[in-house]
mmCIF file of C-alpha atoms in Angstrom:
data_model
loop_
_atom_site.group_PDB
_atom_site.id
_atom_site.type_symbol
_atom_site.label_atom_id
_atom_site.label_comp_id
_atom_site.label_asym_id
_atom_site.label_seq_id
_atom_site.Cartn_x
_atom_site.Cartn_y
_atom_site.Cartn_z
ATOM 1 C CA LEU T 1 46.000 113.070 -4.701
ATOM 2 C CA GLU T 2 43.544 110.892 -2.920
ATOM 3 C CA TYR T 3 40.812 113.030 -4.062
ATOM 4 C CA LEU T 4 41.976 113.303 -7.566
ATOM 5 C CA ALA T 5 42.397 109.408 -8.008
ATOM 6 C CA TYR T 6 39.059 109.134 -6.483
ATOM 7 C CA VAL T 7 37.790 111.612 -9.140
ATOM 8 C CA ASP T 8 39.542 109.584 -11.781
ATOM 9 C CA ALA T 9 37.988 106.167 -10.440
ATOM 10 C CA GLU T 10 34.601 107.334 -10.665
ATOM 11 C CA GLU T 11 35.084 108.460 -14.292
ATOM 12 C CA LYS T 12 36.472 104.675 -14.969
ATOM 13 C CA LEU T 13 33.421 103.344 -13.286
ATOM 14 C CA ARG T 14 31.201 105.483 -15.624
ATOM 15 C CA ASN T 15 33.589 105.002 -18.638
ATOM 16 C CA SER T 16 35.646 101.768 -19.233
ATOM 17 C CA ARG T 17 38.096 103.210 -21.764
ATOM 18 C CA SER T 18 39.177 105.889 -19.155
ATOM 19 C CA LYS T 19 42.443 105.677 -17.627
ATOM 20 C CA LEU T 20 43.103 103.328 -14.642
ATOM 21 C CA PRO T 21 43.830 105.323 -11.610
ATOM 22 C CA ILE T 22 46.455 104.176 -9.323
ATOM 23 C CA TYR T 23 47.063 105.907 -5.903
ATOM 24 C CA LEU T 24 50.273 104.953 -3.994
ATOM 25 C CA PRO T 25 51.270 106.494 -0.751
ATOM 26 C CA LEU T 26 55.293 106.460 -1.065
ATOM 27 C CA GLY T 27 55.459 106.307 2.738
ATOM 28 C CA LEU T 28 54.168 102.968 2.958
ATOM 29 C CA LEU T 29 56.337 101.189 0.402
ATOM 30 C CA THR T 30 59.173 100.188 3.143
ATOM 31 C CA ASP T 31 60.146 97.000 1.481
ATOM 32 C CA LYS T 32 62.969 97.506 -0.742
ATOM 33 C CA SER T 33 62.632 94.140 -2.448
ATOM 34 C CA ILE T 34 59.198 95.224 -3.873
ATOM 35 C CA SER T 35 59.527 97.846 -6.635
ATOM 36 C CA ILE T 36 56.935 100.733 -7.170
ATOM 37 C CA LYS T 37 56.112 98.771 -10.690
ATOM 38 C CA GLN T 38 55.558 95.608 -8.758
ATOM 39 C CA THR T 39 53.350 97.481 -6.194
ATOM 40 C CA ILE T 40 51.471 98.757 -9.321
ATOM 41 C CA PHE T 41 50.980 95.506 -10.802
ATOM 42 C CA ASN T 42 50.171 93.847 -7.407
ATOM 43 C CA LYS T 43 47.607 96.525 -6.605
ATOM 44 C CA ILE T 44 45.812 96.133 -10.002
ATOM 45 C CA GLY T 45 46.041 92.191 -10.011
ATOM 46 C CA VAL T 46 48.074 91.941 -13.312
ATOM 47 C CA ASP T 47 51.075 89.943 -14.251
ATOM 48 C CA ASN T 48 54.273 91.832 -15.260
ATOM 49 C CA ALA T 49 53.693 91.595 -18.952
ATOM 50 C CA LEU T 50 50.089 93.379 -18.942
ATOM 51 C CA GLY T 51 51.423 95.802 -16.354
ATOM 52 C CA GLU T 52 53.932 96.977 -18.685
ATOM 53 C CA LYS T 53 51.944 97.303 -21.392
ATOM 54 C CA LEU T 54 49.155 99.540 -19.621
ATOM 55 C CA LEU T 55 51.983 101.696 -18.720
ATOM 56 C CA LYS T 56 53.817 101.891 -21.947
ATOM 57 C CA GLU T 57 50.147 102.822 -23.637
ATOM 58 C CA GLY T 58 49.504 105.371 -21.100
ATOM 59 C CA LYS T 59 46.597 103.468 -19.786
ATOM 60 C CA ILE T 60 47.099 104.528 -15.964
ATOM 61 C CA ASN T 61 47.173 107.434 -14.251
ATOM 62 C CA LEU T 62 49.633 107.282 -11.535
ATOM 63 C CA PHE T 63 49.428 109.335 -8.317
ATOM 64 C CA LEU T 64 52.598 108.884 -5.989
ATOM 65 C CA ASP T 65 51.834 110.465 -2.792
ATOM 66 C CA ALA T 66 54.231 112.200 -0.185
ATOM 67 C CA LEU T 67 57.820 111.755 -1.887
ATOM 68 C CA ASN T 68 58.680 113.443 1.409
ATOM 69 C CA GLU T 69 57.260 110.696 3.466
ATOM 70 C CA ILE T 70 59.666 107.670 2.334
ATOM 71 C CA PRO T 71 61.122 106.371 5.237
ATOM 72 C CA ARG T 72 64.705 107.259 6.123
ATOM 73 C CA ASP T 73 66.820 104.213 6.718
ATOM 74 C CA ASP T 74 70.333 103.780 7.519
ATOM 75 C CA ASN T 75 71.903 105.540 4.767
ATOM 76 C CA ASN T 76 68.729 106.836 2.785
ATOM 77 C CA SER T 77 69.188 103.793 0.559
ATOM 78 C CA LEU T 78 65.420 103.421 0.494
ATOM 79 C CA LYS T 79 64.835 106.939 -0.634
ATOM 80 C CA SER T 80 67.529 106.748 -3.181
ATOM 81 C CA LEU T 81 65.850 103.596 -4.713
ATOM 82 C CA ARG T 82 62.574 104.980 -4.741
ATOM 83 C CA LEU T 83 63.737 108.332 -6.274
ATOM 84 C CA LYS T 84 65.443 106.212 -8.964
ATOM 85 C CA GLU T 85 62.617 104.129 -9.586
ATOM 86 C CA ILE T 86 60.247 107.425 -10.072
ATOM 87 C CA ASN T 87 62.886 108.853 -12.310
ATOM 88 C CA THR T 88 63.037 105.543 -14.635
ATOM 89 C CA LEU T 89 58.917 105.433 -14.465
ATOM 90 C CA LEU T 90 58.973 109.084 -15.819
ATOM 91 C CA SER T 91 61.631 108.422 -18.400
ATOM 92 C CA ASP T 92 60.310 104.823 -19.630
ATOM 93 C CA TYR T 93 56.482 105.776 -19.608
ATOM 94 C CA LYS T 94 56.178 109.151 -21.221
ATOM 95 C CA ASN T 95 52.452 108.290 -22.082
ATOM 96 C CA CYS T 96 51.418 107.450 -18.783
ATOM 97 C CA PHE T 97 50.085 110.512 -16.634
ATOM 98 C CA ILE T 98 52.207 110.842 -13.426
ATOM 99 C CA ILE T 99 51.523 113.290 -10.528
ATOM 100 C CA ILE T 100 53.910 113.276 -7.248
ATOM 101 C CA SER T 101 52.954 115.257 -4.206
ATOM 102 C CA ASN T 102 55.937 116.539 -2.110
ATOM 103 C CA ARG T 103 56.201 119.108 0.478
ATOM 104 C CA PRO T 104 57.204 122.682 -0.792
ATOM 105 C CA GLU T 105 60.007 122.904 1.646
ATOM 106 C CA GLU T 106 61.520 119.966 -0.327
ATOM 107 C CA VAL T 107 63.601 120.277 -3.519
ATOM 108 C CA ASN T 108 62.498 119.129 -6.826
ATOM 109 C CA ILE T 109 64.724 116.629 -8.059
ATOM 110 C CA PHE T 110 62.736 115.763 -10.939
ATOM 111 C CA LYS T 111 63.365 117.558 -14.214
ATOM 112 C CA GLY T 112 60.985 118.331 -16.770
ATOM 113 C CA ILE T 113 57.844 118.159 -14.746
ATOM 114 C CA PRO T 114 55.528 121.016 -13.744
ATOM 115 C CA ILE T 115 55.266 121.811 -9.923
ATOM 116 C CA PHE T 116 51.912 122.898 -8.206
ATOM 117 C CA PHE T 117 52.213 124.259 -4.596
ATOM 118 C CA LEU T 118 48.998 123.458 -2.579
ATOM 119 C CA GLN T 119 48.174 126.689 -0.530
ATOM 120 C CA LYS T 120 45.940 127.042 2.324
ATOM 121 C CA MET T 121 42.339 127.888 1.590
ATOM 122 C CA ASP T 122 40.522 131.027 2.595
ATOM 123 C CA ARG T 123 37.032 131.183 3.720
ATOM 124 C CA SER T 124 35.330 131.509 0.583
ATOM 125 C CA GLN T 125 37.449 128.658 -0.933
ATOM 126 C CA ILE T 126 36.463 126.714 2.366
ATOM 127 C CA GLU T 127 32.792 127.322 1.425
ATOM 128 C CA THR T 128 33.314 126.386 -2.218
ATOM 129 C CA PHE T 129 34.991 122.967 -1.308
ATOM 130 C CA LEU T 130 32.258 122.122 1.295
ATOM 131 C CA LYS T 131 29.509 122.775 -1.267
ATOM 132 C CA ARG T 132 31.430 120.424 -3.780
ATOM 133 C CA ASN T 133 32.321 117.674 -1.536
ATOM 134 C CA THR T 134 29.227 117.266 0.696
ATOM 135 C CA ASP T 135 27.142 116.072 -2.181
ATOM 136 C CA GLY T 136 24.799 118.914 -1.846
ATOM 137 C CA ASN T 137 24.029 118.083 1.423
ATOM 138 C CA THR T 138 23.559 121.843 2.969
ATOM 139 C CA LYS T 139 22.979 120.583 6.560
ATOM 140 C CA ILE T 140 26.572 119.119 6.708
ATOM 141 C CA SER T 141 28.178 122.181 4.679
ATOM 142 C CA ASN T 142 26.153 124.675 7.205
ATOM 143 C CA LEU T 143 27.231 122.810 10.310
ATOM 144 C CA ILE T 144 30.868 122.792 9.332
ATOM 145 C CA LEU T 145 30.767 126.395 8.382
ATOM 146 C CA ASP T 146 28.859 127.135 11.585
ATOM 147 C CA GLU T 147 31.411 125.502 13.626
ATOM 148 C CA ILE T 148 34.443 127.078 11.612
ATOM 149 C CA LYS T 149 33.049 130.713 12.385
ATOM 150 C CA LYS T 150 33.017 129.923 16.401
ATOM 151 C CA ASP T 151 36.551 128.440 16.545
ATOM 152 C CA GLU T 152 39.455 130.135 14.777
ATOM 153 C CA LYS T 153 41.787 127.181 15.872
ATOM 154 C CA LEU T 154 39.549 124.903 13.875
ATOM 155 C CA GLU T 155 39.297 126.802 10.801
ATOM 156 C CA LYS T 156 43.427 127.020 10.919
ATOM 157 C CA ILE T 157 43.684 123.283 10.894
ATOM 158 C CA ILE T 158 41.069 122.559 7.946
ATOM 159 C CA ARG T 159 42.260 125.006 5.664
ATOM 160 C CA THR T 160 43.892 122.341 3.581
ATOM 161 C CA PRO T 161 41.939 120.165 1.358
ATOM 162 C CA LEU T 162 42.882 117.051 3.044
ATOM 163 C CA MET T 163 41.885 117.949 6.466
ATOM 164 C CA LEU T 164 38.682 119.597 5.368
ATOM 165 C CA SER T 165 37.824 116.329 3.749
ATOM 166 C CA ARG T 166 38.737 114.476 6.660
ATOM 167 C CA LEU T 167 36.461 116.524 8.796
ATOM 168 C CA ILE T 168 33.500 116.196 6.082
#
């Protein structure tokens, strides 16, 4: 989701009419007194009225990352609160693009939203990912590919886009 938000941010810089991407790692939202909506408004530096308007008009692309990483507290009250907030966002802001990431072993509790399963990349997909994400720098791309070919353990580690992007 970080990468998708990054791509949207680049588009926003090129075209001011594009939607504003907002990336929120759910595992870091530990303060129950600050809602997801308030976190959004704080992050972009707007008051509640303008924030509400942006959400209602669908001028925000919201990337909620790692539902499974919401911290567990005494009676899961934080997780329950965040799930309720996300359901409210989904129902109140139908024009707003919202994508949520979660581990595949978790149950999808949100009705009516599509589910995408991220799978590990094979060697050809790794090569394509490297070409697209090294800004045409074949030296870096080839260096990483050479190391992957030498080390089977390394290849297993970087088969997900997140890990490979961190290596790059």
